[in-house]
Short mmCIF file of C-alpha atoms in Angstrom, two decimals:
data_model
loop_
_atom_site.label_atom_id
_atom_site.label_comp_id
_atom_site.label_asym_id
_atom_site.label_seq_id
_atom_site.Cartn_x
_atom_site.Cartn_y
_atom_site.Cartn_z
CA MET Y 1 85.68 -299.13 -34.16
CA ARG Y 2 84.84 -299.34 -37.94
CA PHE Y 3 85.50 -296.08 -39.74
CA VAL Y 4 83.99 -295.35 -43.13
CA ILE Y 5 85.80 -292.43 -44.89
CA PHE Y 6 84.26 -290.56 -48.06
CA CYS Y 7 87.40 -288.83 -49.71
CA HIS Y 8 88.33 -287.24 -52.85
CA SER Y 9 90.88 -289.63 -53.36
CA LEU Y 10 93.22 -292.01 -51.51
CA VAL Y 11 95.21 -293.48 -54.45
CA SER Y 12 95.64 -289.96 -56.14
CA CYS Y 13 97.68 -287.19 -54.90
CA TRP Y 14 97.69 -285.20 -58.03
CA ASN Y 15 97.10 -281.66 -56.59
CA HIS Y 16 95.56 -283.34 -53.66
CA GLY Y 17 97.55 -282.90 -50.54
CA ASN Y 18 94.95 -284.30 -48.39
CA ALA Y 19 95.70 -287.73 -49.81
CA HIS Y 20 99.29 -287.43 -47.88
CA PHE Y 21 97.48 -286.96 -44.55
CA LEU Y 22 94.65 -289.29 -45.33
CA ARG Y 23 97.02 -292.22 -46.15
CA GLY Y 24 98.89 -291.74 -42.85
CA VAL Y 25 95.68 -291.46 -40.90
CA VAL Y 26 94.17 -294.59 -42.43
CA ARG Y 27 97.72 -296.68 -41.79
CA GLU Y 28 97.66 -295.40 -37.98
CA LEU Y 29 94.05 -296.41 -37.43
CA GLN Y 30 94.85 -299.87 -38.77
CA ALA Y 31 97.82 -300.10 -36.59
CA GLN Y 32 95.45 -299.48 -33.55
CA HIS Y 33 93.38 -302.43 -34.73
CA HIS Y 34 90.52 -300.32 -36.20
CA ASP Y 35 88.71 -301.21 -39.27
CA VAL Y 36 88.84 -298.71 -42.09
CA ARG Y 37 86.78 -298.61 -45.19
CA VAL Y 38 87.61 -295.70 -47.77
CA LEU Y 39 85.38 -294.82 -50.57
CA GLU Y 40 86.37 -292.29 -53.50
CA PRO Y 41 84.43 -291.04 -56.74
CA ALA Y 42 85.37 -293.09 -59.81
CA ASP Y 43 85.47 -289.87 -61.64
CA GLY Y 44 87.41 -287.67 -59.22
CA TRP Y 45 89.45 -284.85 -61.08
CA SER Y 46 92.66 -285.80 -58.93
CA ARG Y 47 92.55 -289.62 -60.08
CA ALA Y 48 91.73 -288.41 -63.77
CA ASN Y 49 94.73 -286.02 -63.79
CA LEU Y 50 96.80 -288.54 -62.35
CA LEU Y 51 95.85 -291.27 -65.14
CA ALA Y 52 96.72 -288.53 -67.93
CA GLU Y 53 100.33 -288.13 -66.69
CA PRO Y 54 102.94 -290.02 -68.44
CA THR Y 55 103.77 -292.45 -65.30
CA GLY Y 56 100.31 -292.02 -63.97
CA PRO Y 57 98.65 -295.37 -64.85
CA ASP Y 58 101.96 -297.31 -63.64
CA THR Y 59 101.90 -295.12 -60.17
CA LEU Y 60 98.28 -296.24 -59.92
CA ALA Y 61 98.78 -299.70 -60.69
CA ALA Y 62 101.79 -299.70 -58.06
CA PHE Y 63 99.60 -298.29 -55.22
CA PRO Y 64 99.09 -301.78 -53.39
CA ARG Y 65 102.68 -302.43 -53.46
CA THR Y 66 103.70 -298.88 -52.45
CA PHE Y 67 100.98 -298.61 -49.73
CA PRO Y 68 100.62 -302.30 -48.33
CA GLY Y 69 97.22 -302.52 -46.66
CA LEU Y 70 95.84 -299.29 -48.08
CA ARG Y 71 92.88 -299.47 -50.48
CA SER Y 72 89.83 -297.42 -51.59
CA GLU Y 73 86.64 -298.43 -53.41
CA LEU Y 74 85.47 -296.63 -56.33
CA TYR Y 75 81.80 -295.40 -56.39
CA ASP Y 76 79.38 -293.63 -58.88
CA PRO Y 77 77.32 -291.14 -57.06
CA ALA Y 78 74.48 -292.00 -59.12
CA THR Y 79 74.62 -295.72 -58.36
CA LEU Y 80 76.20 -295.94 -54.85
CA ASP Y 81 74.19 -298.03 -52.33
CA LEU Y 82 74.45 -295.89 -49.53
CA ASP Y 83 72.81 -298.23 -46.75
CA GLU Y 84 75.47 -300.94 -47.84
CA ALA Y 85 78.37 -298.44 -47.81
CA LEU Y 86 77.55 -297.36 -44.28
CA ASP Y 87 76.44 -300.79 -42.76
CA GLY Y 88 78.22 -301.44 -39.54
CA ALA Y 89 79.94 -298.10 -39.45
CA ASP Y 90 80.85 -296.66 -35.94
CA VAL Y 91 82.31 -293.21 -37.38
CA VAL Y 92 81.84 -291.99 -40.69
CA LEU Y 93 84.16 -289.11 -42.18
CA VAL Y 94 83.05 -286.95 -45.06
CA HIS Y 95 85.79 -284.82 -46.73
CA GLU Y 96 84.69 -281.32 -47.84
CA TRP Y 97 85.39 -282.26 -51.82
CA THR Y 98 82.46 -284.83 -51.55
CA ASP Y 99 79.72 -283.94 -53.97
CA PRO Y 100 77.08 -281.92 -51.93
CA SER Y 101 74.21 -284.29 -52.87
CA LEU Y 102 76.01 -287.11 -51.08
CA VAL Y 103 77.09 -284.90 -48.21
CA ALA Y 104 73.56 -284.27 -47.55
CA ALA Y 105 72.30 -288.02 -48.24
CA ILE Y 106 74.89 -289.22 -45.57
CA GLY Y 107 73.49 -286.60 -43.16
CA ALA Y 108 69.82 -287.81 -43.86
CA LYS Y 109 70.96 -291.20 -42.96
CA ARG Y 110 72.19 -289.99 -39.78
CA ALA Y 111 69.06 -288.00 -39.05
CA ALA Y 112 66.95 -291.05 -39.65
CA GLY Y 113 68.60 -292.84 -36.84
CA GLY Y 114 71.80 -294.28 -38.13
CA ARG Y 115 73.79 -295.29 -35.13
CA PHE Y 116 77.05 -294.04 -36.57
CA ARG Y 117 78.62 -290.77 -35.58
CA LEU Y 118 79.05 -288.21 -38.53
CA LEU Y 119 82.14 -285.81 -38.74
CA PHE Y 120 82.75 -283.38 -41.78
CA HIS Y 121 86.45 -282.81 -42.55
CA ASP Y 122 87.44 -279.44 -43.98
CA THR Y 123 91.08 -279.16 -45.45
CA HIS Y 124 90.61 -276.02 -47.53
CA HIS Y 125 89.86 -272.31 -47.35
CA ARG Y 126 86.63 -272.20 -49.15
CA VAL Y 127 84.84 -271.41 -45.92
CA VAL Y 128 86.38 -267.82 -46.02
CA SER Y 129 87.29 -267.75 -49.74
CA LYS Y 130 84.10 -269.08 -51.28
CA PRO Y 131 81.46 -269.23 -48.53
CA GLU Y 132 78.73 -269.47 -50.96
CA GLU Y 133 80.01 -272.81 -52.06
CA MET Y 134 80.23 -274.08 -48.57
CA ARG Y 135 76.92 -272.70 -47.54
CA ALA Y 136 75.19 -275.05 -49.71
CA LEU Y 137 76.39 -278.01 -47.85
CA ASP Y 138 73.64 -279.53 -45.58
CA LEU Y 139 75.44 -280.36 -42.14
CA SER Y 140 72.52 -280.19 -40.09
CA ALA Y 141 72.65 -283.73 -38.98
CA TYR Y 142 76.51 -284.09 -38.57
CA ASP Y 143 77.86 -284.51 -35.16
CA GLY Y 144 80.67 -282.05 -35.84
CA VAL Y 145 83.47 -280.65 -38.16
CA LEU Y 146 87.01 -281.32 -38.15
CA ALA Y 147 88.77 -278.20 -39.37
CA PHE Y 148 92.55 -278.01 -40.31
CA GLY Y 149 92.99 -274.74 -38.38
CA GLU Y 150 91.60 -272.76 -35.56
CA VAL Y 151 90.30 -269.90 -37.69
CA LEU Y 152 88.41 -272.40 -39.85
CA ARG Y 153 86.85 -273.96 -36.52
CA GLU Y 154 86.05 -270.69 -35.19
CA ARG Y 155 84.34 -269.68 -38.59
CA TYR Y 156 82.05 -272.51 -38.71
CA LEU Y 157 80.75 -271.83 -35.32
CA GLU Y 158 80.37 -268.26 -36.17
CA LEU Y 159 78.26 -268.84 -39.31
CA GLY Y 160 76.18 -271.56 -37.16
CA TRP Y 161 76.78 -274.09 -39.71
CA ALA Y 162 78.21 -276.66 -37.12
CA GLY Y 163 77.32 -277.10 -33.55
CA ARG Y 164 80.34 -278.52 -32.64
CA ALA Y 165 83.79 -278.29 -34.20
CA TRP Y 166 87.56 -279.19 -33.52
CA THR Y 167 90.77 -278.17 -34.89
CA TRP Y 168 92.44 -281.12 -36.57
CA HIS Y 169 95.87 -280.07 -38.05
CA GLU Y 170 97.26 -282.11 -41.00
CA ALA Y 171 100.59 -283.74 -39.93
CA ALA Y 172 103.52 -285.75 -41.39
CA ASP Y 173 103.24 -289.38 -42.34
CA THR Y 174 106.36 -290.28 -40.70
CA ALA Y 175 106.06 -294.14 -42.16
CA LEU Y 176 107.35 -292.15 -45.49
CA PHE Y 177 108.67 -288.82 -44.51
CA HIS Y 178 111.86 -289.42 -42.52
CA PRO Y 179 115.62 -288.54 -43.32
CA MET Y 180 116.97 -290.83 -45.74
CA PRO Y 181 120.87 -290.55 -45.32
CA GLY Y 182 123.01 -291.82 -48.14
CA GLN Y 183 121.15 -290.38 -51.04
CA PRO Y 184 123.12 -289.20 -53.85
CA ALA Y 185 123.55 -285.48 -53.98
CA GLU Y 186 121.76 -283.55 -56.76
CA GLY Y 187 121.78 -279.96 -56.01
CA ASP Y 188 121.28 -276.96 -53.65
CA LEU Y 189 117.52 -276.34 -53.49
CA VAL Y 190 114.30 -278.38 -54.10
CA TRP Y 191 110.84 -277.14 -54.19
CA VAL Y 192 107.73 -279.47 -54.51
CA GLY Y 193 104.52 -277.70 -55.12
CA ASN Y 194 102.12 -276.52 -57.67
CA TRP Y 195 101.87 -273.13 -59.43
CA GLY Y 196 98.24 -273.26 -59.18
CA ASP Y 197 95.66 -270.36 -59.60
CA ASP Y 198 97.93 -267.26 -59.42
CA GLU Y 199 97.50 -267.36 -55.58
CA ARG Y 200 101.24 -267.18 -55.21
CA THR Y 201 102.60 -266.16 -58.42
CA ALA Y 202 104.37 -263.09 -57.12
CA GLU Y 203 105.63 -264.66 -53.90
CA LEU Y 204 107.05 -267.55 -55.91
CA HIS Y 205 109.01 -265.05 -57.78
CA GLU Y 206 110.08 -263.06 -54.88
CA PHE Y 207 110.93 -265.75 -52.50
CA LEU Y 208 112.08 -268.68 -54.78
CA LEU Y 209 112.89 -268.01 -58.24
CA GLU Y 210 114.88 -264.71 -57.94
CA PRO Y 211 117.01 -265.57 -54.88
CA VAL Y 212 117.84 -268.90 -56.56
CA ARG Y 213 119.00 -266.68 -59.81
CA ARG Y 214 120.90 -264.25 -57.84
CA LEU Y 215 122.58 -266.94 -55.77
CA GLY Y 216 123.46 -269.11 -59.02
CA LEU Y 217 122.07 -272.16 -57.16
CA LYS Y 218 121.31 -275.36 -58.66
CA GLY Y 219 117.60 -275.98 -58.09
CA ARG Y 220 114.82 -278.42 -58.83
CA ILE Y 221 111.28 -278.06 -58.75
CA HIS Y 222 108.38 -280.48 -59.15
CA GLY Y 223 104.55 -279.91 -59.42
CA VAL Y 224 101.92 -279.44 -61.76
CA ARG Y 225 99.72 -276.72 -63.37
CA TYR Y 226 102.59 -274.75 -64.65
CA PRO Y 227 101.78 -272.36 -67.46
CA ASP Y 228 104.17 -271.71 -70.19
CA SER Y 229 104.83 -268.50 -68.79
CA ALA Y 230 105.94 -270.29 -65.30
CA LEU Y 231 108.11 -272.64 -67.19
CA SER Y 232 109.85 -269.74 -68.88
CA ALA Y 233 110.54 -268.22 -65.51
CA LEU Y 234 111.78 -271.29 -64.09
CA SER Y 235 114.46 -271.62 -66.89
CA ASP Y 236 115.37 -268.19 -66.60
CA ALA Y 237 116.06 -268.59 -62.91
CA GLY Y 238 118.07 -271.81 -63.55
CA PHE Y 239 115.54 -274.27 -62.29
CA ALA Y 240 115.27 -277.83 -63.74
CA TYR Y 241 111.58 -278.59 -64.18
CA GLY Y 242 110.71 -282.35 -63.30
CA GLY Y 243 107.01 -282.28 -63.75
CA TRP Y 244 104.57 -284.07 -61.47
CA VAL Y 245 106.13 -286.61 -58.58
CA PRO Y 246 104.10 -289.16 -56.59
CA ASN Y 247 104.07 -287.70 -53.07
CA HIS Y 248 105.83 -290.91 -51.69
CA LYS Y 249 108.98 -290.05 -53.68
CA ALA Y 250 109.30 -286.48 -52.27
CA PRO Y 251 111.67 -287.74 -49.04
CA ALA Y 252 114.15 -289.01 -51.45
CA LEU Y 253 114.13 -285.82 -53.32
CA PHE Y 254 114.54 -283.50 -49.97
CA ALA Y 255 117.35 -286.03 -49.01
CA ARG Y 256 119.26 -285.36 -52.30
CA HIS Y 257 119.02 -281.47 -51.87
CA ARG Y 258 120.35 -279.17 -49.23
CA VAL Y 259 117.58 -276.73 -48.31
CA THR Y 260 113.91 -276.14 -49.29
CA VAL Y 261 111.49 -273.14 -48.95
CA HIS Y 262 107.86 -272.62 -48.03
CA VAL Y 263 105.98 -270.31 -49.99
CA PRO Y 264 102.11 -270.02 -48.51
CA ARG Y 265 99.31 -269.21 -50.93
CA ARG Y 266 97.87 -265.87 -50.38
CA PRO Y 267 94.61 -266.97 -48.74
CA TYR Y 268 96.39 -268.88 -46.04
CA VAL Y 269 98.48 -265.69 -45.24
CA ARG Y 270 95.83 -263.35 -45.31
CA VAL Y 271 92.71 -264.96 -43.83
CA LEU Y 272 94.18 -268.39 -42.40
CA PRO Y 273 96.66 -267.38 -40.27
CA GLY Y 274 98.30 -270.50 -38.27
CA ILE Y 275 97.60 -273.02 -41.11
CA PRO Y 276 100.61 -274.30 -42.95
CA THR Y 277 100.64 -276.33 -45.88
CA ILE Y 278 101.22 -280.18 -45.27
CA ARG Y 279 104.57 -279.57 -47.00
CA VAL Y 280 105.86 -277.74 -43.86
CA PHE Y 281 105.20 -280.94 -41.79
CA GLU Y 282 106.83 -283.17 -44.53
CA ALA Y 283 109.96 -281.22 -45.11
CA LEU Y 284 110.62 -281.08 -41.35
CA ALA Y 285 110.09 -284.68 -40.86
CA SER Y 286 112.36 -285.47 -43.67
CA GLY Y 287 115.28 -283.72 -42.02
CA ILE Y 288 115.94 -280.85 -44.65
CA PRO Y 289 116.37 -277.33 -43.40
CA LEU Y 290 113.54 -274.94 -44.19
CA ILE Y 291 113.09 -271.36 -44.90
CA CYS Y 292 109.69 -269.78 -45.11
CA ALA Y 293 108.08 -266.85 -46.76
CA PRO Y 294 106.04 -264.95 -43.99
CA TRP Y 295 103.29 -266.60 -42.33
CA HIS Y 296 101.89 -266.18 -38.87
CA ASP Y 297 102.21 -269.42 -36.85
CA ALA Y 298 99.11 -268.34 -34.86
CA GLU Y 299 98.53 -271.64 -33.01
CA GLY Y 300 102.29 -272.32 -31.96
CA LEU Y 301 102.68 -275.42 -34.00
CA PHE Y 302 106.41 -274.82 -34.61
CA ARG Y 303 109.51 -272.71 -32.99
CA PRO Y 304 109.94 -270.04 -35.98
CA GLY Y 305 113.89 -269.24 -35.74
CA ALA Y 306 114.46 -272.89 -34.51
CA ASP Y 307 112.40 -275.50 -36.50
CA TYR Y 308 112.74 -273.14 -39.50
CA LEU Y 309 113.89 -269.84 -40.58
CA VAL Y 310 111.58 -267.03 -41.79
CA ALA Y 311 112.52 -264.57 -44.47
CA ARG Y 312 110.89 -261.25 -44.39
CA ASP Y 313 111.32 -260.58 -48.04
CA GLY Y 314 113.18 -261.67 -51.17
CA ASP Y 315 116.35 -260.17 -50.20
CA ALA Y 316 116.36 -261.87 -46.74
CA MET Y 317 115.45 -265.12 -48.27
CA GLU Y 318 118.54 -264.73 -50.55
CA LYS Y 319 120.69 -264.18 -47.36
CA LEU Y 320 119.30 -266.81 -45.34
CA LEU Y 321 119.90 -269.26 -48.30
CA ARG Y 322 123.48 -268.21 -48.26
CA VAL Y 323 123.56 -268.87 -44.49
CA VAL Y 324 122.21 -272.40 -44.33
CA LEU Y 325 124.18 -273.48 -47.51
CA ASN Y 326 127.39 -272.16 -46.06
CA ASP Y 327 127.02 -272.77 -42.21
CA ARG Y 328 126.76 -276.62 -41.54
CA ASP Y 329 126.09 -275.96 -37.91
CA ILE Y 330 123.18 -273.89 -38.46
CA ALA Y 331 121.90 -276.25 -41.05
CA ALA Y 332 122.22 -279.21 -38.70
CA SER Y 333 120.37 -277.24 -35.83
CA LEU Y 334 117.47 -276.56 -38.06
CA ILE Y 335 117.24 -280.18 -38.96
CA ARG Y 336 117.39 -281.47 -35.30
CA SER Y 337 114.89 -278.91 -34.01
CA GLY Y 338 112.29 -279.67 -36.89
CA LEU Y 339 112.55 -283.29 -36.34
CA ASP Y 340 112.26 -283.13 -32.73
CA THR Y 341 108.88 -280.78 -33.24
CA ILE Y 342 107.42 -283.13 -35.63
CA ARG Y 343 108.23 -286.43 -33.66
CA ARG Y 344 106.59 -284.83 -30.38
CA ARG Y 345 103.72 -283.32 -31.63
CA HIS Y 346 102.99 -283.60 -35.77
CA THR Y 347 102.84 -287.25 -36.66
CA CYS Y 348 99.63 -289.03 -38.12
CA ALA Y 349 99.77 -291.13 -34.99
CA HIS Y 350 99.16 -287.98 -32.87
CA ARG Y 351 96.40 -286.96 -35.05
CA VAL Y 352 94.75 -290.37 -34.74
CA ASP Y 353 95.01 -290.00 -31.00
CA GLU Y 354 93.26 -286.63 -31.33
CA LEU Y 355 90.46 -288.32 -33.64
CA LEU Y 356 89.75 -290.82 -31.28
CA ALA Y 357 89.38 -288.39 -28.46
CA VAL Y 358 86.85 -286.64 -30.71
CA CYS Y 359 84.93 -289.91 -31.36
CA GLN Y 360 84.81 -290.45 -27.54
CA ALA Y 361 83.56 -286.91 -27.09
CA ILE Y 362 80.65 -287.25 -29.51
CA GLY Y 363 79.73 -290.72 -28.13
CA ALA Y 364 80.76 -293.10 -30.91
CA PRO Y 365 79.18 -296.44 -30.47
CA ALA Y 366 82.49 -298.29 -29.75
CA ALA Y 367 84.46 -295.46 -28.29
CA GLY Y 368 83.41 -296.11 -24.79
CA HIS Y 369 86.56 -298.35 -24.50
CA THR Y 370 88.86 -295.86 -26.01
CA PRO Y 371 90.70 -293.81 -23.33
CA ILE Y 372 91.09 -290.17 -23.88
CA PRO Y 373 94.85 -289.82 -25.05
CA ASN Y 374 97.25 -287.51 -23.40
CA THR Y 375 97.44 -285.28 -26.61
CA VAL Y 376 93.65 -284.50 -26.23
CA GLU Y 377 94.46 -281.03 -24.97
CA THR Y 378 95.71 -280.22 -28.78
CA VAL Y 379 92.21 -280.66 -29.90
CA LYS Y 380 90.35 -277.55 -29.50
CA GLU Y 381 86.59 -277.91 -29.31
CA GLY Y 382 83.79 -275.45 -29.74
CA ILE Y 383 80.41 -275.70 -28.77
CA ALA Y 384 77.90 -273.37 -30.08
#
């Protein structure tokens, strides 16, 4: 089939985790001999911020070498020839950060007799946190919604914003995220993530900074959007701050440290149970022991206590860090279990199989020859 994907960015992962997943999905679609065309806005905020980083221009220039076979086309929404962009498409995916007017325009092309099937892809919490923004999107002509968690899928159906919706979780791009033995040791704990909009400031202090300070660990943090107060807190806790790092370099960072943690943002804990960030998939795929602040794995994606440990509070995080760093057998068991779960259930190849099953369900023009994969039961469908 021919896929056309409208995304915020394929080439920039600056504060844009969906790029991690999208790269793996595009690569897997290509490996199964599908044609994929990716379009992203020329003025996207992630790309603009990437170019403002000291190493950003070089990172962008190196993208074709870093990700052979992956490319995207820049467009200006004011001058985009939509008929040309959609020409020959069998399936069109539109990400939720796409400009609302373009979301509606693509839907209008489908309603006017477009032969392609049209899916909306949601990987954020705005449906529950900012419904007024999402309500402005015209999805009336879309064939369905791909939501990255069951609670979001149900919400689309409850609100009547979609006639059909499927749960399509993110996953690890295992072409990049895998164990890397032989890397030089750099420290005890590494955390790759953004400070953000005060959605987890208290949690970062309780579950990351304070345990590291009390244990006297050698820690390293990478990410963006760290205000001066956060940088001061990192220094007080003994962390080295490395700034922004391209996502494809994260596996080597994991390999050079002995443990990492997951500190979910408050909206995910409170209103989006069952949705981890993509960093959980990527850490487990990289073979590093993982300890999580509390979150409810409502959909049974993992095996808490086996794939990762859960700390109920900051004191428990301190104790579990001490255990993992001092008991090689426990650390090795976490690594084995986490890798097993990723490889069996949560790679981008699994998600492409699920996507192709959805394409068949909605009658994509060329999907009749695509067998329903064995993993189809993991794609939960809802029909209003």
